[in-house]
CSV table of C-alpha atoms in Angstrom, one decimal:
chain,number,residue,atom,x,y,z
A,1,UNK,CA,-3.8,7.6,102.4
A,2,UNK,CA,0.2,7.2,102.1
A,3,UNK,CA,-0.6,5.4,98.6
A,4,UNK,CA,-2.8,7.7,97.2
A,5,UNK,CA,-0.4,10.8,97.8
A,6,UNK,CA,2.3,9.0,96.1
A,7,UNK,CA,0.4,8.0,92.9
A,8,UNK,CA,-0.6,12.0,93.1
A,9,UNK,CA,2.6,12.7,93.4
A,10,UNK,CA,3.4,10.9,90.2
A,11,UNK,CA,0.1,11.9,88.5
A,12,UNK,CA,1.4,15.8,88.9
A,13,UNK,CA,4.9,15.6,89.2
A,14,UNK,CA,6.8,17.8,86.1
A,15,UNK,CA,8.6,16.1,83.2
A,16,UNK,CA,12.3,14.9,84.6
A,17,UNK,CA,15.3,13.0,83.4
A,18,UNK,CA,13.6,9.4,85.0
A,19,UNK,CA,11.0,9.9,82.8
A,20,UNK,CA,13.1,9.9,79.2
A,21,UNK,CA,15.2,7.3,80.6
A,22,UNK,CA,12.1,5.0,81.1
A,23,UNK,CA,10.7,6.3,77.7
A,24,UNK,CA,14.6,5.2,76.3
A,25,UNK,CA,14.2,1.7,78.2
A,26,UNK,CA,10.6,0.7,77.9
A,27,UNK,CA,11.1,1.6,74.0
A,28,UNK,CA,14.1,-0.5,73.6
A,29,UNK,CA,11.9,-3.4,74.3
A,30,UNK,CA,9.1,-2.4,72.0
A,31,UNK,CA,12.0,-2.2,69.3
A,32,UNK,CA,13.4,-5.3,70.2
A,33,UNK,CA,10.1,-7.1,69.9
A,34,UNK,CA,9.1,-5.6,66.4
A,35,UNK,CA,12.8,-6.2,65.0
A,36,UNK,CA,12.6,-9.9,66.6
A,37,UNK,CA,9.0,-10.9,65.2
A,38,UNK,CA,9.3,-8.9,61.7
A,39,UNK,CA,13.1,-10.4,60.7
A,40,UNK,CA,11.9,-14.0,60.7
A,41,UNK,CA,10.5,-13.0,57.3
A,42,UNK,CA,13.4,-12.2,54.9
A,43,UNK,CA,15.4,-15.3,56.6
A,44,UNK,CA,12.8,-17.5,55.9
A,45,UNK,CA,13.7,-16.7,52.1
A,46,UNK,CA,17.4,-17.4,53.1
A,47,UNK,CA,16.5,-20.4,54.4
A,48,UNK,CA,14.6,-22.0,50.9
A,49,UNK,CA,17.7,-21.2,49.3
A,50,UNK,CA,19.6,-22.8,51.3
A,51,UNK,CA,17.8,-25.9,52.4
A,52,UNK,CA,15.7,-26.2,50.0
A,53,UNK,CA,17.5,-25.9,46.6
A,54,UNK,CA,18.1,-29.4,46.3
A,55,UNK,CA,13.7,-30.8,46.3
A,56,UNK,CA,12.9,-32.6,43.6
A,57,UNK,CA,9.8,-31.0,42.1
A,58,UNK,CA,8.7,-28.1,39.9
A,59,UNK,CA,11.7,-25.8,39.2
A,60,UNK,CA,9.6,-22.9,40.0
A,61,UNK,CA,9.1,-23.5,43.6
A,62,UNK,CA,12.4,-25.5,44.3
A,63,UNK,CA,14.5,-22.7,46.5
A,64,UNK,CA,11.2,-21.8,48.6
A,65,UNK,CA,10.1,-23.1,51.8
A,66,UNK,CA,6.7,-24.5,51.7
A,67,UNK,CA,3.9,-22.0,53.0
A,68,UNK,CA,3.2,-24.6,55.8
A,69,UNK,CA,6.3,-24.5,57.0
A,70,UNK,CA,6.7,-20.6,56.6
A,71,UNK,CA,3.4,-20.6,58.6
A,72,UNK,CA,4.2,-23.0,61.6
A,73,UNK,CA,7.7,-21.4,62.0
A,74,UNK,CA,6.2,-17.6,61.9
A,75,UNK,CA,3.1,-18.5,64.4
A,76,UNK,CA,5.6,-20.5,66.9
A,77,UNK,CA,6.7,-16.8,67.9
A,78,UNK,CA,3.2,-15.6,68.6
A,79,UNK,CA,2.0,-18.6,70.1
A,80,UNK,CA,4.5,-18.0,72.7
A,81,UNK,CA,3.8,-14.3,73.1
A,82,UNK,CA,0.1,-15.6,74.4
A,83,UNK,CA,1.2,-17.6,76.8
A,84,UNK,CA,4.1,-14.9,77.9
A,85,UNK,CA,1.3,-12.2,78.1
A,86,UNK,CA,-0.5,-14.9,80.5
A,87,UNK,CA,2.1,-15.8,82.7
A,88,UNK,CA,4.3,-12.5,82.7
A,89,UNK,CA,1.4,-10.6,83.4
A,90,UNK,CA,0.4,-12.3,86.8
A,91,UNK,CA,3.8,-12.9,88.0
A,92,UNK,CA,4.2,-8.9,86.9
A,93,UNK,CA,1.4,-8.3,89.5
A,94,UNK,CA,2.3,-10.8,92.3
A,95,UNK,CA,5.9,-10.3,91.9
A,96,UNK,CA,6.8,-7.1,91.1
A,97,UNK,CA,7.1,-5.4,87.4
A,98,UNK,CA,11.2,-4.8,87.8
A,99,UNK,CA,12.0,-8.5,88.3
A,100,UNK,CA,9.9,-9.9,86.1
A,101,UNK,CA,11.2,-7.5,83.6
A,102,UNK,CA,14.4,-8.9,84.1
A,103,UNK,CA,13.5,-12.4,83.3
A,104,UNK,CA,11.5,-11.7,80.1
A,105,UNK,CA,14.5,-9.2,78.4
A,106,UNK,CA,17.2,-12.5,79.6
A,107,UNK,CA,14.6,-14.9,77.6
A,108,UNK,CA,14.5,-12.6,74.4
A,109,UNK,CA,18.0,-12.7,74.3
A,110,UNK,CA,19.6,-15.9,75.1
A,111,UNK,CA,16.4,-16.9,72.8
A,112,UNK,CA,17.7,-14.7,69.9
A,113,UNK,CA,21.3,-16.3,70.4
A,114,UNK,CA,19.5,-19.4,70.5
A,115,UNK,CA,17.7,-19.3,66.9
A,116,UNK,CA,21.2,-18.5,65.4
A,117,UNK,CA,22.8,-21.3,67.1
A,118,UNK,CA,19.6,-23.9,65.6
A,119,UNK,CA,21.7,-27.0,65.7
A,120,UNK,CA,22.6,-29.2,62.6
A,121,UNK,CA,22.6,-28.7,59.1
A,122,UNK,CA,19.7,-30.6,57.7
A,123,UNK,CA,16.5,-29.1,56.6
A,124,UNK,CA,14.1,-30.6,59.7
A,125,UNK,CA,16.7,-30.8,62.6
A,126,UNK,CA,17.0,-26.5,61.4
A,127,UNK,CA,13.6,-26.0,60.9
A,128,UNK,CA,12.4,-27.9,64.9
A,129,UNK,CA,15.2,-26.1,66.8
A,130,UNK,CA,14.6,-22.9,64.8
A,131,UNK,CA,10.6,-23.3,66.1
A,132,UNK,CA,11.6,-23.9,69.6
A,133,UNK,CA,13.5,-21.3,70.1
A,134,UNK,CA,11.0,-18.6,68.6
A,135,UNK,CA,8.4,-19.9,70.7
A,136,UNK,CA,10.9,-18.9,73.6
A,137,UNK,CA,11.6,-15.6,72.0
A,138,UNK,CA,7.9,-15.3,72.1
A,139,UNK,CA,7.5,-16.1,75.3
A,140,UNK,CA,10.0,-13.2,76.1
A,141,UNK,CA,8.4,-10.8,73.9
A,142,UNK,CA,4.6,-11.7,75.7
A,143,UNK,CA,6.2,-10.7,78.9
A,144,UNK,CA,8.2,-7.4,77.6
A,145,UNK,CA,5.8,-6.0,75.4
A,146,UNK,CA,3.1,-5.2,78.0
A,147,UNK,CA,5.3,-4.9,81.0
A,148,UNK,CA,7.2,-1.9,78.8
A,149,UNK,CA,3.7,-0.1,78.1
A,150,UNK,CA,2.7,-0.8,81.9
A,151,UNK,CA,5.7,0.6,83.2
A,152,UNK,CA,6.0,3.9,81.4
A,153,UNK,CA,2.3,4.6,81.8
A,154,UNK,CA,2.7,4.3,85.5
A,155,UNK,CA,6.0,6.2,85.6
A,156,UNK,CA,4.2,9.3,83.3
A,157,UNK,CA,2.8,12.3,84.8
A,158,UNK,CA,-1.0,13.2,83.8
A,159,UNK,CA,0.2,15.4,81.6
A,160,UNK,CA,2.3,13.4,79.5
A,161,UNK,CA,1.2,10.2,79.7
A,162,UNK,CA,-0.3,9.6,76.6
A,163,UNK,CA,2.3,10.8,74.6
A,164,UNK,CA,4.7,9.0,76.4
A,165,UNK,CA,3.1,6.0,75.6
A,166,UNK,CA,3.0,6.8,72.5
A,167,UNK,CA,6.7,7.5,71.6
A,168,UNK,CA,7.2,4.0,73.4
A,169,UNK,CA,4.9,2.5,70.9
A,170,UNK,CA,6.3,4.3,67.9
A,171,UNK,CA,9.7,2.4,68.5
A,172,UNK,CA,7.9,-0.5,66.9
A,173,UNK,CA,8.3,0.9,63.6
A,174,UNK,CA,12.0,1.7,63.9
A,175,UNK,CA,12.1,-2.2,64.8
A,176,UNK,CA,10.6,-3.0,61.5
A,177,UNK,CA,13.2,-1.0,59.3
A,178,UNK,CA,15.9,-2.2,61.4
A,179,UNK,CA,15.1,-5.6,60.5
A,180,UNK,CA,14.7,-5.0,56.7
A,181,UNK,CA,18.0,-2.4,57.1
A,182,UNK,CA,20.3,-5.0,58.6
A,183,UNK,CA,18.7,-7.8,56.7
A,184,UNK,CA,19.9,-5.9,53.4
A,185,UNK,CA,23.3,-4.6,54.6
A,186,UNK,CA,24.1,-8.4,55.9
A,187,UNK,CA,23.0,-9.4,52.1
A,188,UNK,CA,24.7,-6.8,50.6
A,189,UNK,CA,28.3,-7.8,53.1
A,190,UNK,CA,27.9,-11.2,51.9
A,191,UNK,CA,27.1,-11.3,48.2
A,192,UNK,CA,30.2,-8.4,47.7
A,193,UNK,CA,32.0,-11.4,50.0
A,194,UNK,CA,31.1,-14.6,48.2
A,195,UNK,CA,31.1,-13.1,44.6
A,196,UNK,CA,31.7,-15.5,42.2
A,197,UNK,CA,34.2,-14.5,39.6
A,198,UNK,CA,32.1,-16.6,36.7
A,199,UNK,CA,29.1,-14.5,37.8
A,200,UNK,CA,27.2,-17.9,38.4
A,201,UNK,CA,24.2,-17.1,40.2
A,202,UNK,CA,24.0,-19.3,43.1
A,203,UNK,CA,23.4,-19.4,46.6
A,204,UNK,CA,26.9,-19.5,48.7
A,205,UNK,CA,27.7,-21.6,51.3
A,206,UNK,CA,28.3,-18.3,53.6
A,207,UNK,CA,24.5,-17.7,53.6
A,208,UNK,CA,23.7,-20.7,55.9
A,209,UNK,CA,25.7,-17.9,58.3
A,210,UNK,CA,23.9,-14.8,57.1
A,211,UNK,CA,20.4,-15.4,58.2
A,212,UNK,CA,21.9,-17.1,61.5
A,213,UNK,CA,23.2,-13.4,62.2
A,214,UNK,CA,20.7,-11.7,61.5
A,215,UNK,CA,18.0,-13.5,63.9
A,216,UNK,CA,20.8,-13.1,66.6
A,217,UNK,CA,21.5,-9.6,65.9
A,218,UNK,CA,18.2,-9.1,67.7
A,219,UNK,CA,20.4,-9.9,71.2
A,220,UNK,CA,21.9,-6.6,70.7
A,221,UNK,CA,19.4,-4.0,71.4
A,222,UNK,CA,18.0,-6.1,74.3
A,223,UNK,CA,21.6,-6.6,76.2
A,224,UNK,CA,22.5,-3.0,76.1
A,225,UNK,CA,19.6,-2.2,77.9
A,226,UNK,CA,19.4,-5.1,80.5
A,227,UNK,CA,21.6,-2.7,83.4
A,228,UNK,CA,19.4,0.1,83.0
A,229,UNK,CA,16.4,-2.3,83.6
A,230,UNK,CA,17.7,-3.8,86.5
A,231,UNK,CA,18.7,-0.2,87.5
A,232,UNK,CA,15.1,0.7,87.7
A,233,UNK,CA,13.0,1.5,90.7
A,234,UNK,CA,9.8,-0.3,91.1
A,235,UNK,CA,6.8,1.1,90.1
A,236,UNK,CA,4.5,2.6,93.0
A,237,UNK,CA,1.2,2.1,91.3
């Protein structure tokens, strides 16, 4: 009977501060997930120009990474969100949702830091490490993206909790523009940077450094909210 006035409680309590700052948190994740899994594909572009300049076939395609390649390194990422969904979502209910939280936003982030940091300089040794560490990102994002919509539906009101939800959902399309936004200030930086004064168009070496900021840039969004996450009570439902 305790339990059941509680989640009354919560079903009829009025709108309060708690509730935008678990609409701010839970929203930072879905942002974080969208700018994570929608940046891979301008850097991929980055990447044919940089590792893949020097192939010896058809001028038209030398610069481009091969659609096989493009394919295995973007499905990595959502391969791993499967499995996160899986195991995120029991540990979520045997464990608790706050902690397991925790351990999906540290994933995403150390993972993010990890695809910038993709070890060596050649075309496969970039192009493994680069997959391994999006299938962890993945497996961050498959825990955080439906731990962030469980939580704020079972922190909402009746009243509000659909369009709660909803604004925590609607973060994914600032994620998307972020990505694309930063990808083409970073561009911009660089070229203005690395200009060459015989107006040679070329790839410079800097760009090998570009895309690795970009992917880690994704860090950023998911650190600043990491306190406020661990800040937050567990959910009574």
């Amino acid at each position: 009977m305790a339990g059941l006035k509680v989640l009354s409680s919560l079903d009829s309590a009025r709108t309060q501060l708690y509730h935008f700052k678990a609409i701010v948190i839970a929203g930072m994740g879905l942002f974080t997930d969208a700018y994570d899994l929608f940046c891979i594909t301008p850097v991929m572009k980055l990447i044919g120009r940089i590792y893949y300049e020097d192939q010896d076939i058809h001028e038209s395609v030398r610069g481009v990474v091969p659609p096989a390649v493009v394919s295995v390194t973007v499905a990595t990422a959502l391969i791993g969100t499967v499995f996160g969904k899986v195991v995120f979502g029991y540990c979520g209910d045997k464990f608790g949702r706050k902690r397991v939280y925790g351990a999906a936003l540290l994933i995403m982030i150390f993972s993010s830091i990890g695809c910038g940091f993709s070890i060596c300089r050649t075309r496969k040794c970039v192009i493994t490490s680069l997959c391994f560490f999006r299938f962890m990102l993945g497996f961050g994002i498959g825990g955080d993206y439906p731990i962030s919509a469980t939580i704020m539906s079972e922190f909402a009101n009746k009243a509000t909790r659909g369009s709660f939800i909803a604004t925590v959902f609607s973060m994914q399309g600032f994620g998307i523009l972020t990505s694309s936004a930063v990808t083409m200030l970073l561009c911009g930086i660089f070229g203005r940077a690395s200009e060459s004064k015989n107006n040679v168009i070329r790839t410079p070496d800097e760009a090998d450094l570009l895309w690795r900021l970009i992917l880690m840039f994704g860090a950023i969004p998911a650190a600043m909210t990491f306190y406020w996450r661990m800040m937050m009570p567990e959910t009574a439902r």
